[in-house]
Amino acid sequence: MKTPGTAVLIAVGILLPEWASAAQVLSSSGRVAGFETGATLSLGAYKAYASAFVNTARRGGTPVFLPGQEGRIYAYFAKRFFAPRHLVVQGTVYPLATLSSHLETYHPGQFDRLEVAGFNLLRSLGSGPEEPYALSVLVGNLVFLGYYQPVDSTNVRVRQAGSALAGLLISTGHWHIHDNIRVHDRWWQVELILTGSSSRPGTDKLTWNFRLGYKRHQTELAPDVVALSLFRSD
C-alpha cells in the first residue's frame, strides 16, 4: 500500500480543533538526505500555524491505517512509546486574539471605538486563546489515516483522510492574555498526547484527543495547571 500523495497533514493537525478545519492549508512532503520530511502552512483568522516534521528512521515511511483500525492505531503507539521516530516543530499564532489584545493593551482609545452599546466585536471574536503565539516541539510517532477510493470497477486507490500522533509535546511563549490585556509571562507547557482526526468526504468523521500535561506561568495572574483531557467524537 502506498502512502497517500497528500501525506503531509502531519502531526500538526496536531493541535487543531474542529473550527480550524475551514482554514486554508498548504502542504508538501518529500525526502531530504534520505529522510521523509514534510511541511504545512495553515492560514486562518482564529488560528494560523507553520510546521515541519522529519521521520528519523531513514528506512520505511509513515504507516497508513484504514477505517475500522482504531484499536490497531492505539496498539501501534503503545508499542512505540519509548521509541519515537518523528520530530515535529510548529509555530502557532492566534491572529484575532493577538490583534484584540494588542489594541486594548497599547491603543485603548482605538480599541474603544470598536465598541457599540457596550459590546466590542473584536474582543468577542478574539477571546479564547491564553497567549498570542506559541512555539512547540513534539517527539513521538505519527501515522496517516486513509481510506479506499474506487478508481474503476476493478481498481482502488488509498486517499488520505487525516493523521494521528502520540508523544511528548513541549510548548512555550513569553506573553499571556489576561482579560484581553497583554501580560509578560515566560510560560512553558509539557504534555503527553494522543490525538488524531480522520474525515472521509460524505461518510464519517472521527476525532480523538487525549492529553495529560502541566503548564507553568511566570506571572501570578495565571495559575499553574495540571490537566487531564479525554475527548473522542465519532
C-alpha positions as a Python dict, from the first residue, in 0.01 Angstrom:
ca = {
    (1, 'M'): (0, 0, 0),
    (2, 'K'): (138, 341, -91),
    (3, 'T'): (122, 642, 135),
    (4, 'P'): (-138, 890, 7),
    (5, 'G'): (6, 1162, -211),
    (6, 'T'): (-104, 1438, 24),
    (7, 'A'): (70, 1258, 306),
    (8, 'V'): (151, 1564, 490),
    (9, 'L'): (-107, 1690, 728),
    (10, 'I'): (146, 1584, 967),
    (11, 'A'): (115, 1585, 1323),
    (12, 'V'): (27, 1931, 1306),
    (13, 'G'): (-324, 1879, 1261),
    (14, 'I'): (-172, 1810, 1594),
    (15, 'L'): (-318, 2081, 1789),
    (16, 'L'): (-602, 2189, 1568),
    (17, 'P'): (-955, 2181, 1699),
    (18, 'E'): (-1259, 2141, 1476),
    (19, 'W'): (-1314, 2508, 1395),
    (20, 'A'): (-974, 2528, 1228),
    (21, 'S'): (-1078, 2287, 955),
    (22, 'A'): (-1201, 2583, 749),
    (23, 'A'): (-852, 2735, 736),
    (24, 'Q'): (-657, 2741, 409),
    (25, 'V'): (-391, 2468, 427),
    (26, 'L'): (-84, 2429, 208),
    (27, 'S'): (141, 2128, 249),
    (28, 'S'): (425, 1941, 84),
    (29, 'S'): (633, 1632, 152),
    (30, 'G'): (939, 1456, 21),
    (31, 'R'): (1277, 1320, 120),
    (32, 'V'): (1584, 1512, 233),
    (33, 'A'): (1911, 1317, 259),
    (34, 'G'): (1703, 1001, 261),
    (35, 'F'): (1475, 1113, 545),
    (36, 'E'): (1099, 1153, 499),
    (37, 'T'): (1004, 1517, 565),
    (38, 'G'): (702, 1741, 531),
    (39, 'A'): (583, 2095, 596),
    (40, 'T'): (242, 2254, 644),
    (41, 'L'): (116, 2611, 643),
    (42, 'S'): (-236, 2681, 768),
    (43, 'L'): (-385, 3031, 746),
    (44, 'G'): (-694, 3115, 946),
    (45, 'A'): (-834, 3421, 1121),
    (46, 'Y'): (-862, 3246, 1457),
    (47, 'K'): (-555, 3025, 1435),
    (48, 'A'): (-263, 3006, 1192),
    (49, 'Y'): (41, 2782, 1208),
    (50, 'A'): (351, 2670, 1022),
    (51, 'S'): (511, 2335, 1095),
    (52, 'A'): (762, 2084, 971),
    (53, 'F'): (835, 1721, 1052),
    (54, 'V'): (1107, 1467, 989),
    (55, 'N'): (1089, 1089, 1017),
    (56, 'T'): (1420, 1000, 1185),
    (57, 'A'): (1400, 640, 1059),
    (58, 'R'): (1578, 650, 723),
    (59, 'R'): (1418, 325, 606),
    (60, 'G'): (1046, 296, 555),
    (61, 'G'): (780, 564, 552),
    (62, 'T'): (500, 668, 781),
    (63, 'P'): (238, 388, 814),
    (64, 'V'): (-117, 425, 688),
    (65, 'F'): (-418, 290, 881),
    (66, 'L'): (-762, 236, 727),
    (67, 'P'): (-1115, 278, 872),
    (68, 'G'): (-1202, 29, 1144),
    (69, 'Q'): (-842, 5, 1266),
    (70, 'E'): (-865, 244, 1561),
    (71, 'G'): (-762, -27, 1806),
    (72, 'R'): (-456, -107, 1595),
    (73, 'I'): (-359, 261, 1599),
    (74, 'Y'): (-361, 271, 1980),
    (75, 'A'): (-159, -53, 1992),
    (76, 'Y'): (94, 85, 1742),
    (77, 'F'): (151, 396, 1954),
    (78, 'A'): (169, 198, 2278),
    (79, 'K'): (439, -37, 2145),
    (80, 'R'): (649, 256, 2023),
    (81, 'F'): (600, 494, 2314),
    (82, 'F'): (968, 467, 2413),
    (83, 'A'): (1089, 452, 2052),
    (84, 'P'): (984, 784, 1891),
    (85, 'R'): (1051, 821, 1519),
    (86, 'H'): (909, 1164, 1436),
    (87, 'L'): (1019, 1514, 1528),
    (88, 'V'): (767, 1794, 1469),
    (89, 'V'): (831, 2167, 1510),
    (90, 'Q'): (543, 2414, 1500),
    (91, 'G'): (485, 2787, 1541),
    (92, 'T'): (127, 2894, 1613),
    (93, 'V'): (-29, 3241, 1604),
    (94, 'Y'): (-382, 3344, 1705),
    (95, 'P'): (-442, 3648, 1478),
    (96, 'L'): (-771, 3775, 1622),
    (97, 'A'): (-658, 3730, 1983),
    (98, 'T'): (-325, 3896, 1900),
    (99, 'L'): (-491, 4197, 1736),
    (100, 'S'): (-758, 4237, 2004),
    (101, 'S'): (-517, 4215, 2300),
    (102, 'H'): (-261, 4440, 2126),
    (103, 'L'): (-514, 4717, 2063),
    (104, 'E'): (-667, 4708, 2410),
    (105, 'T'): (-323, 4696, 2578),
    (106, 'Y'): (-134, 4955, 2374),
    (107, 'H'): (-405, 5155, 2192),
    (108, 'P'): (-711, 5156, 2420),
    (109, 'G'): (-856, 5465, 2252),
    (110, 'Q'): (-872, 5294, 1912),
    (111, 'F'): (-1000, 4976, 2074),
    (112, 'D'): (-1286, 5160, 2246),
    (113, 'R'): (-1402, 5300, 1909),
    (114, 'L'): (-1496, 4943, 1812),
    (115, 'E'): (-1745, 4923, 2097),
    (116, 'V'): (-2116, 4953, 2026),
    (117, 'A'): (-2375, 4956, 2305),
    (118, 'G'): (-2121, 4813, 2550),
    (119, 'F'): (-2025, 4528, 2313),
    (120, 'N'): (-1686, 4501, 2142),
    (121, 'L'): (-1699, 4267, 1844),
    (122, 'L'): (-1320, 4232, 1813),
    (123, 'R'): (-1285, 4133, 2177),
    (124, 'S'): (-1560, 3875, 2137),
    (125, 'L'): (-1404, 3724, 1822),
    (126, 'G'): (-1055, 3717, 1975),
    (127, 'S'): (-1149, 3561, 2308),
    (128, 'G'): (-1035, 3210, 2399),
    (129, 'P'): (-658, 3177, 2347),
    (130, 'E'): (-443, 3229, 2657),
    (131, 'E'): (-149, 3362, 2455),
    (132, 'P'): (-95, 3540, 2121),
    (133, 'Y'): (151, 3278, 1996),
    (134, 'A'): (322, 2951, 2091),
    (135, 'L'): (628, 2756, 1981),
    (136, 'S'): (603, 2377, 2008),
    (137, 'V'): (823, 2070, 1964),
    (138, 'L'): (688, 1718, 1959),
    (139, 'V'): (891, 1398, 1987),
    (140, 'G'): (678, 1094, 1916),
    (141, 'N'): (520, 888, 1640),
    (142, 'L'): (294, 984, 1353),
    (143, 'V'): (60, 777, 1135),
    (144, 'F'): (-158, 871, 840),
    (145, 'L'): (-526, 774, 825),
    (146, 'G'): (-658, 671, 487),
    (147, 'Y'): (-947, 509, 303),
    (148, 'Y'): (-1003, 320, -20),
    (149, 'Q'): (-1145, 521, -311),
    (150, 'P'): (-1266, 331, -621),
    (151, 'V'): (-1088, 426, -943),
    (152, 'D'): (-1287, 196, -1170),
    (153, 'S'): (-1469, -135, -1145),
    (154, 'T'): (-1152, -329, -1059),
    (155, 'N'): (-908, -82, -903),
    (156, 'V'): (-897, 131, -589),
    (157, 'R'): (-651, 382, -452),
    (158, 'V'): (-573, 498, -100),
    (159, 'R'): (-660, 859, -16),
    (160, 'Q'): (-557, 1042, 298),
    (161, 'A'): (-836, 1115, 547),
    (162, 'G'): (-624, 1263, 828),
    (163, 'S'): (-343, 1187, 1067),
    (164, 'A'): (-279, 1082, 1426),
    (165, 'L'): (15, 1115, 1660),
    (166, 'A'): (131, 1039, 2010),
    (167, 'G'): (429, 1157, 2210),
    (168, 'L'): (579, 1428, 2428),
    (169, 'L'): (480, 1784, 2337),
    (170, 'I'): (668, 2085, 2477),
    (171, 'S'): (534, 2438, 2416),
    (172, 'T'): (649, 2783, 2525),
    (173, 'G'): (599, 3157, 2476),
    (174, 'H'): (655, 3488, 2655),
    (175, 'W'): (309, 3650, 2666),
    (176, 'H'): (-15, 3576, 2848),
    (177, 'I'): (-355, 3730, 2767),
    (178, 'H'): (-535, 3825, 3090),
    (179, 'D'): (-882, 3974, 3041),
    (180, 'N'): (-769, 4074, 2689),
    (181, 'I'): (-462, 4259, 2827),
    (182, 'R'): (-113, 4151, 2720),
    (183, 'V'): (98, 4046, 3022),
    (184, 'H'): (468, 3950, 3007),
    (185, 'D'): (484, 3582, 3102),
    (186, 'R'): (755, 3331, 3013),
    (187, 'W'): (535, 3022, 3026),
    (188, 'W'): (602, 2661, 2928),
    (189, 'Q'): (391, 2350, 2900),
    (190, 'V'): (470, 1978, 2886),
    (191, 'E'): (211, 1726, 2769),
    (192, 'L'): (176, 1360, 2684),
    (193, 'I'): (-69, 1349, 2396),
    (194, 'L'): (-252, 1103, 2176),
    (195, 'T'): (-454, 1291, 1919),
    (196, 'G'): (-587, 1245, 1569),
    (197, 'S'): (-860, 1328, 1320),
    (198, 'S'): (-999, 1138, 1023),
    (199, 'S'): (-1262, 1266, 781),
    (200, 'R'): (-1395, 1079, 480),
    (201, 'P'): (-1597, 1308, 249),
    (202, 'G'): (-1967, 1245, 286),
    (203, 'T'): (-1908, 937, 502),
    (204, 'D'): (-1784, 991, 857),
    (205, 'K'): (-1556, 1189, 1082),
    (206, 'L'): (-1359, 1065, 1381),
    (207, 'T'): (-1163, 1282, 1625),
    (208, 'W'): (-986, 1192, 1945),
    (209, 'N'): (-770, 1400, 2178),
    (210, 'F'): (-622, 1252, 2496),
    (211, 'R'): (-380, 1471, 2697),
    (212, 'L'): (-203, 1479, 3032),
    (213, 'G'): (4, 1788, 3098),
    (214, 'Y'): (144, 2062, 3319),
    (215, 'K'): (156, 2435, 3241),
    (216, 'R'): (382, 2672, 3434),
    (217, 'H'): (340, 3052, 3431),
    (218, 'Q'): (578, 3327, 3539),
    (219, 'T'): (300, 3577, 3609),
    (220, 'E'): (86, 3544, 3921),
    (221, 'L'): (-219, 3644, 3715),
    (222, 'A'): (-234, 3294, 3564),
    (223, 'P'): (-234, 2983, 3787),
    (224, 'D'): (-10, 2687, 3715),
    (225, 'V'): (-222, 2399, 3591),
    (226, 'V'): (-211, 2019, 3586),
    (227, 'A'): (-469, 1897, 3336),
    (228, 'L'): (-614, 1568, 3213),
    (229, 'S'): (-826, 1587, 2897),
    (230, 'L'): (-1014, 1298, 2735),
    (231, 'F'): (-1212, 1367, 2419),
    (232, 'R'): (-1347, 1143, 2145),
    (233, 'S'): (-1610, 1225, 1885),
    (234, 'D'): (-1743, 986, 1620),
}
